[in-house]
């Protein structure tokens, strides 16, 4: 799916047609021009239907698009309203049925409705590297204009599954091998000119072809693997069902079924959620605060601290073609950091994400040293040393001595207050937080943390850098844990209250996984290790409200060296297979805690667990927006989806709260608050 010009109604079409037809002898050139990505908006569909009529009399019609891409999807801004005529399947059919055969001349991306239109053409010619896909699955839909019915007929069931169910983009070179296009040409228009001189016989329309035979167990096997990966999302399976109609029914019945289901799914909670995330991500990447601010160009970064995070950040920057100087405490630590970074790049080569030559080039731009003077010349420094304000202040004092006065200074702190870290830095406008998530070379989220002093240009540089590093940036103000870890702390606290009141870790985890979370809160803690949260709780002890309920179980586990998976045990025991197993020791501890507190233990159903934990997340998110820490609720959703395993198809905690109704969320949160008096601050707008 693609973004599109928001206003493409009939008025816009009246100003300037989105499709033009020019005749050159026997050839009709049909050009779609609907920036930015030639989406099949209401206007384009109407103009294209007109164009199909206008080409009559020509020998052949060439369909091409202006700008950087062929049609790259539908106009999602129109999806909430009832569909407007002419409908895309009708326009597609007009093209396939036209007496004048169409040839699609493609470049850029051919997505969704674009591919549906291309498949209705008699021939397809693409520029090298053109991408083909049916990304409807990513927004909770199946295609609505014959995509699932024509694609298996054109390229076979296996490839069609990959494209429609898994949302894979197939490049022209592979598409040619699959038989999905006729030719690749550097200049598709020139290639067409040659072809038009000696037009081959018109092939059987794709809709009238048979789906080539496929392995009998393909559908069952695919269903199993899709189900496992989807974590409750339905659209991959919906696409699989629709693809099967192509094999079992004629196009004339399969296509209307697909259309009807497409329209139903537009109204589904899943599609609403996924469309919300699509727009929330775009909004988050362009916060109002940086509007009009010009980012600074970054060619070299100094990273201080080459441990877990520093090494991950360094490899990400190197992969993006940015030179990195990594500074460690001493020569030995520098060597260790160098090996960690090289190891991460090697891993990327092994996984096929990078070729060896690119790795070698990246490593040429890399140095790991123990000399701060080497930071001179970098436009940006990112600090990732121990989580200790004094150590961090010292790092920035040394950096500011050697770096230029307008070099940007960033901290990767998780919990410390950046104002404290930067308090001695002259020109604090150049300071900000760049909070990466672990593992930094994989996790997409980047919280860009602004202090009250940070210049808009400096923030804009953070956002531009995120784009280059292929991260998902979200602006955050300062509070304990910023956006994501603050919600995480509330979520974990609420989960611990459930344990104290009667639930067990595996029940809480199963409930949240059942909702669609990548992991439950306890298995996630075991995975990450319990120490950081333990250190935080100790740090927060002094400021914790006196009446707040405090569940000591996690602290007890830490004291018993049950620090998580790496120490062999945490909330769960871990056998040789590495799978979490219920621990009688932990469960006895939990029950003892309830007993000591005089709490009669009760059972919680999965729904009761998810209702409480999701209400807590939404409440904390709302507070974060009310306090101005986040610009908008959608930012909270983006943080949770990209940093904390919240299921994308649920739209994030804020969208989910709205979807089930804020009244319900309010009731649930009040229940949570009543169960633990004095422990929760309710958002004022809840
Ligand atoms: P780590 O302990 O793996 O690495 C810290 C590195 O900094 C070590 O290699 C150490 O030798 C080096 N170092 C310490 N003092 C130094 C100095 N004065 N000069 C140069 N190098 C120095 O720690 P990790 O996990 O990489 O964390 C680093 C920072 O990132 C912390 O502020 C942490 O809160 C934050 N962070 C950690 C995340 C995590 O999941 N581990 C996630 C996001 C942020």
XYZ file of C-alpha atoms and ligand atoms in Angstrom:
730
model
C 0.000 0.000 0.000
C 1.188 3.426 -0.608
C 0.756 6.906 0.491
C -0.952 9.188 -1.869
C -1.952 12.747 -2.374
C -4.680 13.128 0.208
C -7.121 14.915 -2.067
C -7.788 13.172 -5.336
C -11.557 13.538 -5.646
C -13.488 14.546 -8.748
C -12.537 18.199 -8.134
C -8.866 17.378 -8.378
C -9.554 15.398 -11.540
C -11.414 18.391 -12.976
C -8.299 20.535 -12.600
C -5.988 18.153 -14.368
C -6.664 14.660 -15.661
C -4.633 11.987 -13.906
C -4.505 9.907 -17.089
C -3.792 11.160 -20.604
C -3.988 9.407 -23.962
C -1.809 10.431 -26.888
C -1.961 8.824 -30.289
C 1.207 8.269 -32.295
C 0.160 6.496 -35.445
C -1.279 3.123 -34.494
C -0.006 3.360 -30.957
C -1.956 4.888 -28.069
C 0.227 6.066 -25.197
C -1.683 6.011 -21.923
C 0.123 7.879 -19.149
C -0.923 7.881 -15.509
C 0.313 10.885 -13.581
C -0.873 10.907 -9.992
C 2.010 11.858 -7.709
C 3.638 10.708 -5.578
C 3.163 7.022 -6.453
C 0.351 6.927 -9.050
C -2.054 5.299 -6.594
C -5.318 4.016 -8.043
C -7.408 6.761 -6.456
C -11.023 7.487 -7.409
C -9.785 9.968 -10.009
C -7.249 7.598 -11.553
C -9.817 4.822 -11.872
C -12.303 7.149 -13.563
C -9.689 8.593 -15.908
C -8.282 5.161 -16.722
C -11.756 3.846 -17.595
C -12.097 6.841 -19.941
C -8.678 6.113 -21.433
C -9.643 2.516 -22.245
C -12.450 3.957 -24.369
C -10.185 6.600 -25.906
C -7.644 4.080 -27.174
C -10.180 2.324 -29.363
C -9.056 2.303 -32.970
C -5.366 2.009 -32.117
C -3.495 -1.218 -32.798
C -1.911 -1.355 -29.356
C -2.007 0.723 -26.159
C 1.075 1.313 -24.020
C 0.356 1.951 -20.340
C 3.050 3.828 -18.440
C 3.381 6.031 -15.388
C 4.997 9.408 -14.865
C 7.431 9.984 -12.019
C 9.521 7.584 -10.018
C 7.275 4.541 -10.125
C 4.520 2.591 -11.816
C 1.253 2.336 -9.797
C 2.423 1.492 -6.284
C -0.899 0.707 -4.600
C -4.325 2.018 -3.766
C -5.196 5.246 -2.015
C -5.647 4.188 1.590
C -7.127 7.523 2.558
C -10.226 6.369 0.628
C -10.539 3.013 2.388
C -12.712 4.163 5.268
C -15.438 5.426 2.937
C -17.686 3.270 0.749
C -15.989 2.535 -2.596
C -16.758 4.950 -5.415
C -17.384 3.909 -9.031
C -15.779 2.938 -11.304
C -14.465 0.091 -9.163
C -10.971 -1.156 -9.794
C -11.942 -4.732 -10.785
C -14.188 -3.286 -13.501
C -11.440 -1.051 -14.840
C -9.000 -3.973 -14.764
C -11.490 -6.120 -16.655
C -12.016 -3.381 -19.234
C -8.269 -3.420 -19.889
C -8.157 -7.193 -20.235
C -11.251 -7.254 -22.468
C -10.277 -4.239 -24.578
C -10.149 -4.878 -28.332
C -6.921 -2.929 -28.278
C -4.325 -4.995 -26.423
C -2.468 -3.194 -23.627
C 1.182 -3.476 -22.800
C 2.377 -2.426 -19.337
C 5.688 -0.511 -19.306
C 6.883 -0.565 -15.747
C 9.539 0.930 -13.494
C 9.915 1.504 -9.755
C 7.259 -0.505 -7.949
C 4.230 -2.352 -9.290
C 2.173 -2.941 -6.178
C -1.377 -3.890 -5.297
C -3.732 -2.395 -7.868
C -0.674 -1.705 -10.013
C 0.089 -5.395 -10.339
C -3.594 -6.176 -10.842
C -3.693 -3.747 -13.745
C -0.404 -5.063 -15.164
C -1.741 -8.622 -15.095
C -4.730 -7.541 -17.193
C -2.407 -6.275 -19.905
C -1.501 -8.547 -22.819
C 2.243 -7.976 -22.328
C 4.466 -6.736 -19.529
C 7.870 -5.067 -19.932
C 9.792 -3.865 -16.888
C 12.940 -1.882 -16.192
C 15.648 -3.797 -14.291
C 15.028 -3.936 -10.552
C 11.315 -3.135 -10.784
C 9.540 -4.546 -7.700
C 6.287 -6.504 -7.913
C 4.025 -7.185 -4.961
C 0.586 -7.479 -3.415
C 1.118 -5.693 -0.093
C -2.598 -5.793 0.815
C -1.737 -8.512 3.339
C 0.270 -5.928 5.286
C -2.827 -3.838 5.857
C -5.139 -6.699 6.790
C -6.641 -7.170 3.349
C -6.734 -9.388 0.335
C -6.502 -7.752 -3.083
C -9.830 -6.609 -4.499
C -9.315 -6.480 -8.250
C -8.344 -10.011 -9.184
C -4.856 -10.069 -7.637
C -5.291 -13.438 -5.946
C -7.145 -14.833 -8.948
C -4.774 -13.795 -11.726
C -1.430 -14.143 -9.935
C -1.407 -17.956 -9.452
C -2.590 -18.322 -13.028
C 0.341 -16.187 -14.153
C 3.257 -17.315 -11.947
C 2.055 -20.516 -10.244
C 0.741 -21.116 -6.746
C 4.011 -21.215 -4.845
C 5.232 -17.814 -5.984
C 1.715 -16.393 -5.630
C 1.657 -17.533 -1.982
C 4.935 -15.803 -1.304
C 3.737 -12.585 -2.850
C 0.118 -12.484 -1.605
C 0.387 -14.221 1.798
C 3.871 -13.179 2.850
C 3.903 -9.780 1.180
C 7.179 -10.518 -0.588
C 8.307 -8.039 -3.228
C 9.678 -9.895 -6.239
C 12.195 -8.144 -8.468
C 11.834 -8.026 -12.250
C 14.676 -10.510 -12.762
C 12.851 -13.158 -10.707
C 9.492 -12.196 -12.159
C 10.862 -12.869 -15.635
C 11.954 -16.357 -14.563
C 8.519 -16.968 -13.092
C 6.930 -15.993 -16.390
C 5.194 -12.993 -14.833
C 6.689 -10.512 -17.307
C 7.757 -10.839 -20.924
C 10.899 -8.736 -20.954
C 13.312 -6.671 -18.935
C 14.598 -3.597 -20.710
C 16.653 -0.630 -19.528
C 14.221 1.546 -21.415
C 10.832 -0.194 -21.526
C 9.401 2.438 -23.891
C 12.130 1.850 -26.482
C 11.699 -1.892 -26.098
C 8.003 -1.454 -26.715
C 8.635 0.613 -29.832
C 10.655 -2.281 -31.263
C 7.995 -4.761 -30.260
C 5.166 -2.680 -31.728
C 6.777 -2.841 -35.178
C 6.202 -6.580 -35.227
C 3.514 -7.290 -32.657
C 3.341 -10.938 -31.585
C 0.002 -12.775 -31.421
C -2.110 -11.734 -28.424
C -1.684 -14.250 -25.586
C -4.608 -15.872 -23.768
C -5.775 -13.416 -21.099
C -4.410 -14.356 -17.681
C -7.905 -14.723 -16.203
C -8.671 -17.510 -18.668
C -5.555 -19.554 -17.975
C -5.359 -22.597 -15.704
C -3.346 -22.453 -12.477
C -0.288 -24.653 -13.122
C -0.219 -27.876 -11.070
C 1.380 -27.530 -7.613
C 2.471 -29.915 -4.867
C -0.541 -31.496 -3.119
C 0.666 -30.608 0.380
C 1.627 -27.022 -0.521
C -1.534 -25.456 0.910
C -1.477 -27.419 4.190
C 2.202 -26.765 4.748
C 1.779 -23.090 3.948
C -1.178 -22.774 6.268
C 0.826 -24.221 9.145
C 3.771 -21.928 8.617
C 1.602 -18.830 8.107
C -0.403 -19.545 11.226
C 2.733 -19.876 13.300
C 4.284 -16.667 12.082
C 1.106 -14.556 12.044
C 0.549 -14.663 15.855
C -3.176 -14.205 15.374
C -3.147 -11.997 12.291
C -5.716 -13.264 9.813
C -4.831 -11.614 6.505
C -2.063 -14.060 5.452
C -4.557 -16.901 5.852
C -7.314 -14.925 4.124
C -5.020 -14.531 1.138
C -4.287 -18.242 1.130
C -7.998 -19.033 1.043
C -8.567 -16.622 -1.832
C -5.645 -18.030 -3.827
C -7.249 -21.456 -3.614
C -10.383 -20.160 -5.366
C -8.170 -19.558 -8.386
C -7.316 -23.254 -8.441
C -10.807 -24.544 -7.763
C -13.128 -22.111 -9.536
C -13.336 -20.228 -12.794
C -12.203 -16.613 -12.651
C -15.780 -15.496 -13.248
C -16.817 -16.694 -9.775
C -13.443 -16.454 -7.983
C -13.007 -12.771 -8.767
C -16.397 -11.607 -7.354
C -15.724 -13.687 -4.240
C -12.355 -12.017 -3.827
C -13.922 -8.581 -4.277
C -16.655 -9.261 -1.732
C -14.159 -10.506 0.841
C -11.852 -7.551 0.161
C -14.694 -5.143 0.926
C -15.619 -7.037 4.098
C -12.040 -7.014 5.297
C -11.773 -3.253 4.811
C -14.240 -3.012 7.706
C -12.320 -5.470 9.900
C -10.630 -4.482 13.137
C -7.391 -5.976 11.852
C -7.310 -3.876 8.700
C -8.295 -0.737 10.609
C -5.431 -1.406 13.017
C -2.841 -2.038 10.324
C -3.900 1.023 8.347
C -3.648 3.050 11.533
C -0.078 1.844 12.077
C 0.825 2.647 8.470
C -0.195 6.278 8.975
C 1.104 6.441 12.570
C 4.577 5.446 11.396
C 4.626 8.181 8.804
C 3.409 10.744 11.312
C 5.956 9.640 13.929
C 8.811 10.038 11.468
C 7.844 13.685 10.866
C 7.073 15.308 14.205
C 5.682 18.824 14.211
C 8.632 19.988 16.331
C 11.122 19.585 13.493
C 8.992 20.996 10.721
C 11.117 23.256 8.557
C 14.342 22.387 10.400
C 17.222 21.340 8.148
C 19.189 18.280 9.249
C 22.966 18.340 9.318
C 24.806 15.900 7.079
C 26.508 13.085 8.957
C 29.503 11.353 7.389
C 31.372 10.219 10.486
C 30.187 9.185 13.927
C 32.196 8.740 17.091
C 30.754 6.056 19.370
C 31.980 5.846 22.934
C 31.622 2.428 24.543
C 31.757 -0.668 22.381
C 29.813 -3.105 24.543
C 26.514 -4.681 23.639
C 24.867 -1.446 22.481
C 27.869 0.462 21.138
C 28.908 -2.438 18.919
C 25.366 -2.853 17.599
C 25.058 0.873 16.853
C 28.484 0.898 15.180
C 27.643 -2.000 12.883
C 24.332 -0.354 11.965
C 26.067 2.901 11.050
C 28.800 1.131 9.090
C 26.192 -0.869 7.202
C 24.577 2.430 6.213
C 27.887 3.660 4.830
C 28.774 6.018 7.684
C 32.365 5.974 8.979
C 32.679 5.100 12.679
C 35.374 5.777 15.246
C 34.683 3.739 18.347
C 36.324 4.809 21.582
C 36.865 2.379 24.438
C 38.514 2.564 27.823
C 41.820 0.976 26.902
C 43.538 -0.839 24.056
C 42.308 -4.234 25.118
C 38.687 -3.085 25.381
C 39.092 -1.421 21.970
C 40.258 -4.716 20.474
C 37.274 -6.488 22.024
C 34.919 -3.853 20.615
C 36.518 -4.159 17.186
C 35.958 -7.911 17.232
C 32.343 -7.499 18.319
C 31.604 -5.087 15.477
C 33.435 -7.240 12.911
C 31.523 -10.257 14.253
C 28.186 -8.516 13.731
C 29.111 -7.606 10.148
C 30.304 -11.179 9.517
C 26.968 -12.397 10.850
C 25.185 -10.176 8.333
C 27.297 -11.692 5.544
C 26.525 -15.218 6.768
C 22.803 -14.499 6.864
C 22.979 -13.198 3.305
C 22.094 -9.627 4.370
C 25.376 -8.185 3.128
C 28.010 -9.264 0.635
C 31.645 -9.706 1.622
C 32.819 -6.716 -0.430
C 30.347 -4.392 1.325
C 31.541 -5.695 4.699
C 35.156 -5.060 3.747
C 34.312 -1.548 2.588
C 32.409 -0.924 5.829
C 35.339 -2.116 7.931
C 37.639 0.271 6.084
C 35.594 3.119 7.515
C 35.931 1.704 11.032
C 38.474 2.190 13.800
C 38.266 1.081 17.430
C 40.663 3.093 19.596
C 41.317 4.202 23.170
C 42.066 7.810 22.322
C 39.358 10.484 22.570
C 41.331 12.780 20.261
C 40.272 10.523 17.409
C 36.683 11.775 17.823
C 37.747 15.119 16.324
C 36.181 15.523 12.895
C 33.085 13.432 13.598
C 29.863 15.414 13.199
C 28.083 13.347 15.854
C 29.060 11.392 18.955
C 26.887 8.673 20.471
C 27.737 7.624 24.001
C 26.953 4.032 25.048
C 29.077 3.530 28.178
C 27.964 2.178 31.560
C 24.631 3.451 32.866
C 26.225 5.864 35.334
C 25.708 9.625 35.173
C 29.240 10.465 36.402
C 30.882 8.198 33.841
C 28.702 9.643 31.096
C 29.379 13.266 32.152
C 33.084 12.553 32.046
C 32.770 11.084 28.551
C 30.999 14.187 27.254
C 33.483 16.519 28.934
C 36.286 14.753 27.082
C 34.378 14.677 23.823
C 33.551 18.372 23.942
C 37.249 19.141 24.388
C 38.199 17.489 21.113
C 35.112 17.832 18.939
C 34.023 20.958 17.109
C 31.602 23.269 18.871
C 28.705 22.384 16.632
C 29.232 18.619 16.748
C 26.109 16.875 17.997
C 26.329 14.983 21.289
C 23.953 12.078 21.907
C 23.461 9.710 24.815
C 22.019 6.222 24.531
C 20.986 6.175 28.186
C 17.950 4.072 29.024
C 16.866 5.727 32.244
C 19.158 8.553 33.288
C 18.046 12.154 32.835
C 19.866 13.617 29.805
C 19.701 17.064 31.450
C 21.920 15.716 34.217
C 24.263 14.049 31.769
C 24.693 17.219 29.696
C 24.564 19.782 32.482
C 28.197 20.923 32.051
C 28.177 21.082 28.258
C 28.384 24.559 26.787
C 25.859 25.079 23.944
C 23.357 22.464 25.179
C 21.286 22.961 22.010
C 23.445 20.324 20.342
C 22.666 17.622 22.913
C 19.982 14.944 22.644
C 19.228 11.335 23.437
C 19.369 8.673 20.772
C 17.905 5.672 22.534
C 18.509 2.492 20.561
C 17.040 -0.882 21.502
C 18.826 -4.160 21.971
C 20.025 -5.803 19.760
C 20.713 -2.431 18.152
C 21.559 -3.820 14.726
C 18.159 -5.533 14.536
C 15.569 -3.598 16.526
C 13.881 -0.888 14.459
C 12.865 1.532 17.177
C 14.894 4.638 17.942
C 13.619 7.062 20.561
C 14.910 10.516 19.733
C 14.957 12.255 23.101
C 14.814 16.011 23.258
C 15.900 18.054 26.215
C 14.315 21.481 26.778
C 17.429 22.925 25.086
C 17.802 20.695 22.028
C 17.741 22.694 18.774
C 15.176 21.696 16.147
C 18.010 21.193 13.618
C 19.697 18.759 15.989
C 16.462 16.799 16.379
C 15.967 16.883 12.620
C 19.458 15.411 12.254
C 18.454 12.598 14.622
C 15.433 11.826 12.455
C 17.409 11.985 9.214
C 20.036 9.689 10.716
C 17.325 7.228 11.772
C 16.075 7.090 8.198
C 19.582 6.380 6.961
C 20.054 3.657 9.552
C 16.641 2.232 8.548
C 15.281 2.787 12.016
C 11.806 3.883 13.078
C 12.288 7.151 14.981
C 9.841 8.437 17.576
C 10.261 11.738 19.400
C 10.241 11.543 23.192
C 10.534 14.101 25.930
C 12.227 13.345 29.219
C 10.644 11.131 31.850
C 11.804 8.031 33.680
C 12.291 5.387 30.975
C 11.215 7.753 28.190
C 8.167 6.410 26.323
C 8.861 2.716 25.947
C 10.571 1.718 29.177
C 8.143 3.819 31.202
C 5.226 1.828 29.792
C 7.219 -1.370 30.250
C 7.729 -0.589 33.933
C 3.990 -0.020 34.432
C 3.167 -3.179 32.502
C 5.550 -5.270 34.582
C 4.319 -3.766 37.820
C 0.730 -4.636 36.896
C 1.811 -8.148 35.962
C 3.551 -8.546 39.327
C 0.335 -7.469 41.105
C -1.430 -10.261 39.226
C 1.155 -12.747 40.489
C 0.688 -11.558 44.042
C -3.094 -11.822 43.694
C -3.164 -15.329 42.295
C -1.782 -15.691 38.754
C 1.386 -17.569 37.850
C 4.058 -16.415 35.373
C 3.184 -18.991 32.721
C -0.479 -17.952 32.864
C 0.374 -14.282 32.382
C 2.789 -15.098 29.555
C 0.310 -17.399 27.809
C -2.430 -14.774 28.020
C -0.254 -12.051 26.497
C 1.094 -14.356 23.814
C -2.478 -15.385 23.077
C -3.248 -11.711 22.542
C -0.447 -11.619 19.994
C 2.562 -10.272 21.924
C 5.849 -11.716 20.684
C 6.546 -12.833 24.272
C 4.888 -12.652 27.638
C 6.377 -10.266 30.242
C 8.154 -12.975 32.239
C 9.755 -14.878 29.392
C 10.814 -11.501 27.983
C 12.485 -10.589 31.289
C 14.286 -13.915 31.355
C 15.481 -13.312 27.825
C 16.823 -9.809 28.532
C 18.091 -10.526 32.061
C 16.614 -9.247 35.312
C 19.511 -7.051 36.441
C 18.726 -3.763 34.691
C 15.171 -3.607 36.017
C 16.472 -4.577 39.472
C 18.964 -1.718 39.410
C 16.155 0.617 38.361
C 13.876 -0.455 41.169
C 16.667 0.228 43.643
C 17.261 3.639 42.079
C 13.561 4.457 42.216
C 13.068 3.215 45.794
C 13.694 6.646 47.296
C 11.049 8.366 45.169
C 8.460 5.581 45.110
C 5.116 6.846 46.499
C 4.731 5.622 50.080
C 1.352 4.019 49.548
C 2.302 2.209 46.340
C 2.056 -1.542 46.436
C 5.446 -3.161 46.015
C 5.808 -6.806 45.016
C 9.189 -8.128 46.089
C 9.238 -11.345 44.060
C 11.474 -10.068 41.239
C 13.977 -8.712 43.787
C 13.992 -12.059 45.594
C 14.726 -13.855 42.332
C 17.674 -11.557 41.696
C 18.985 -12.102 45.198
C 18.812 -15.846 44.521
C 20.840 -15.371 41.332
C 17.843 -16.286 39.236
C 18.833 -13.558 36.783
C 17.262 -14.958 33.626
C 18.103 -17.282 30.792
C 21.812 -16.487 30.746
C 22.174 -17.550 34.379
C 20.247 -20.760 33.612
C 17.173 -19.726 35.578
C 14.958 -16.746 36.191
C 11.180 -16.678 36.302
C 11.477 -20.095 34.690
C 13.922 -22.986 34.813
C 15.831 -23.765 31.631
C 16.787 -27.276 30.625
C 19.264 -28.294 27.950
C 16.763 -27.488 25.197
C 16.683 -23.859 26.368
C 12.894 -23.910 26.678
C 11.311 -22.244 29.706
C 9.846 -24.657 32.239
C 7.662 -23.785 35.202
C 9.733 -23.491 38.354
C 8.339 -24.917 41.583
C 10.825 -22.751 43.467
C 9.488 -19.561 41.888
C 5.876 -20.587 42.258
C 6.431 -21.401 45.948
C 8.000 -17.961 46.365
C 5.011 -16.299 44.733
C 2.558 -18.189 46.915
C 4.586 -17.370 50.024
C 4.509 -13.696 49.063
C 0.707 -13.745 48.841
C 0.479 -15.552 52.163
C 2.762 -13.091 53.913
C 0.745 -10.191 52.549
C -2.499 -11.845 53.659
C -3.778 -11.975 50.066
C -6.217 -14.797 49.309
C -5.072 -16.072 45.922
C -7.678 -16.197 43.166
C -7.580 -17.365 39.571
C -7.457 -15.033 36.580
C -8.695 -15.994 33.135
C -6.596 -15.059 30.109
C -9.135 -12.325 29.281
C -8.926 -10.884 32.774
C -5.151 -10.791 32.529
C -5.013 -9.117 29.117
C -7.763 -6.639 30.008
C -5.782 -5.431 33.014
C -2.346 -5.292 31.417
C -3.608 -3.584 28.265
C -5.531 -1.027 30.290
C -2.363 -0.208 32.217
C -0.404 0.275 28.990
C -3.088 2.537 27.528
C -3.357 4.548 30.753
C 0.396 5.082 30.926
C 0.443 5.979 27.221
C -2.295 8.525 27.753
C -0.384 10.076 30.644
C 2.703 10.302 28.450
C 0.704 12.187 25.818
C -0.960 14.410 28.434
C 2.450 15.330 29.834
C 3.673 16.230 26.358
C 6.370 13.536 26.442
C 4.935 12.105 23.207
C 3.405 14.321 20.521
C 0.485 11.980 19.845
C -1.083 8.652 20.783
C 0.023 7.074 17.511
C 3.652 7.559 18.602
C 2.999 5.333 21.617
C 1.662 2.634 19.304
C 4.717 2.838 17.065
C 7.054 2.533 20.069
C 5.265 -0.541 21.399
C 5.113 -2.262 18.017
C 8.730 -1.654 17.030
C 10.385 -1.913 20.422
C 8.297 -4.226 22.587
C 6.708 -6.928 20.435
C 3.171 -5.511 20.503
C 1.258 -7.149 17.628
C 1.138 -4.780 14.698
C -2.232 -6.151 13.627
C -3.712 -4.953 16.938
C -2.600 -1.420 16.106
C -0.706 -0.702 19.338
C -2.048 -0.197 22.871
C -3.671 3.168 22.189
C -5.408 2.061 19.027
C -6.500 -1.132 20.758
C -7.957 0.862 23.642
C -9.972 2.920 21.181
C -10.974 -0.185 19.233
C -12.467 -1.932 22.284
C -13.846 1.453 23.379
C -12.267 3.929 25.785
C -15.213 3.293 28.139
C -14.174 -0.329 28.439
C -10.535 0.649 28.872
C -11.559 3.144 31.563
C -13.563 0.478 33.404
C -10.665 -1.951 33.225
C -8.201 0.622 34.496
C -10.478 1.593 37.366
C -10.655 -2.077 38.305
C -6.858 -2.283 38.266
C -6.641 0.823 40.437
C -9.221 -0.509 42.920
C -7.380 -3.810 43.226
C -4.192 -1.994 44.234
C -5.232 1.208 46.028
C -2.717 4.028 46.012
C -0.654 2.402 43.277
C -1.830 3.957 40.016
C -2.120 7.492 38.696
C -5.002 7.613 36.265
C -4.649 9.714 33.140
C -6.831 12.788 33.520
C -8.502 12.180 30.160
C -9.285 8.531 30.927
P 27.943 -2.737 28.175
O 28.406 -2.907 29.561
O 27.752 -3.933 27.321
O 28.950 -1.769 27.408
C 29.475 -0.613 27.957
C 30.835 -0.392 27.312
O 31.277 0.906 27.618
C 31.896 -1.355 27.788
O 32.482 -1.997 26.669
C 32.896 -0.471 28.522
O 34.225 -0.926 28.375
C 32.674 0.856 27.846
N 33.047 1.999 28.677
C 32.727 2.225 29.970
N 33.230 3.409 30.363
C 33.862 3.949 29.316
C 34.578 5.149 29.090
N 34.720 6.046 30.062
N 35.110 5.380 27.867
C 34.967 4.471 26.897
N 34.309 3.326 27.050
C 33.752 3.053 28.226
O 26.591 -1.886 28.274
P 25.405 -1.740 27.219
O 24.367 -2.729 27.520
O 25.986 -1.673 25.870
O 24.797 -0.333 27.628
C 25.415 0.889 27.300
C 24.433 2.019 27.464
O 23.313 1.767 26.626
C 23.857 2.185 28.861
O 23.655 3.536 29.116
C 22.536 1.454 28.788
O 21.603 1.919 29.715
C 22.108 1.796 27.380
N 21.172 0.890 26.782
C 21.257 -0.459 27.005
C 20.334 -1.317 26.449
C 20.433 -2.780 26.688
O 19.466 -3.508 26.407
N 21.549 -3.283 27.165
C 19.234 -0.815 25.592
C 19.287 0.603 25.359
C 20.197 1.405 25.952
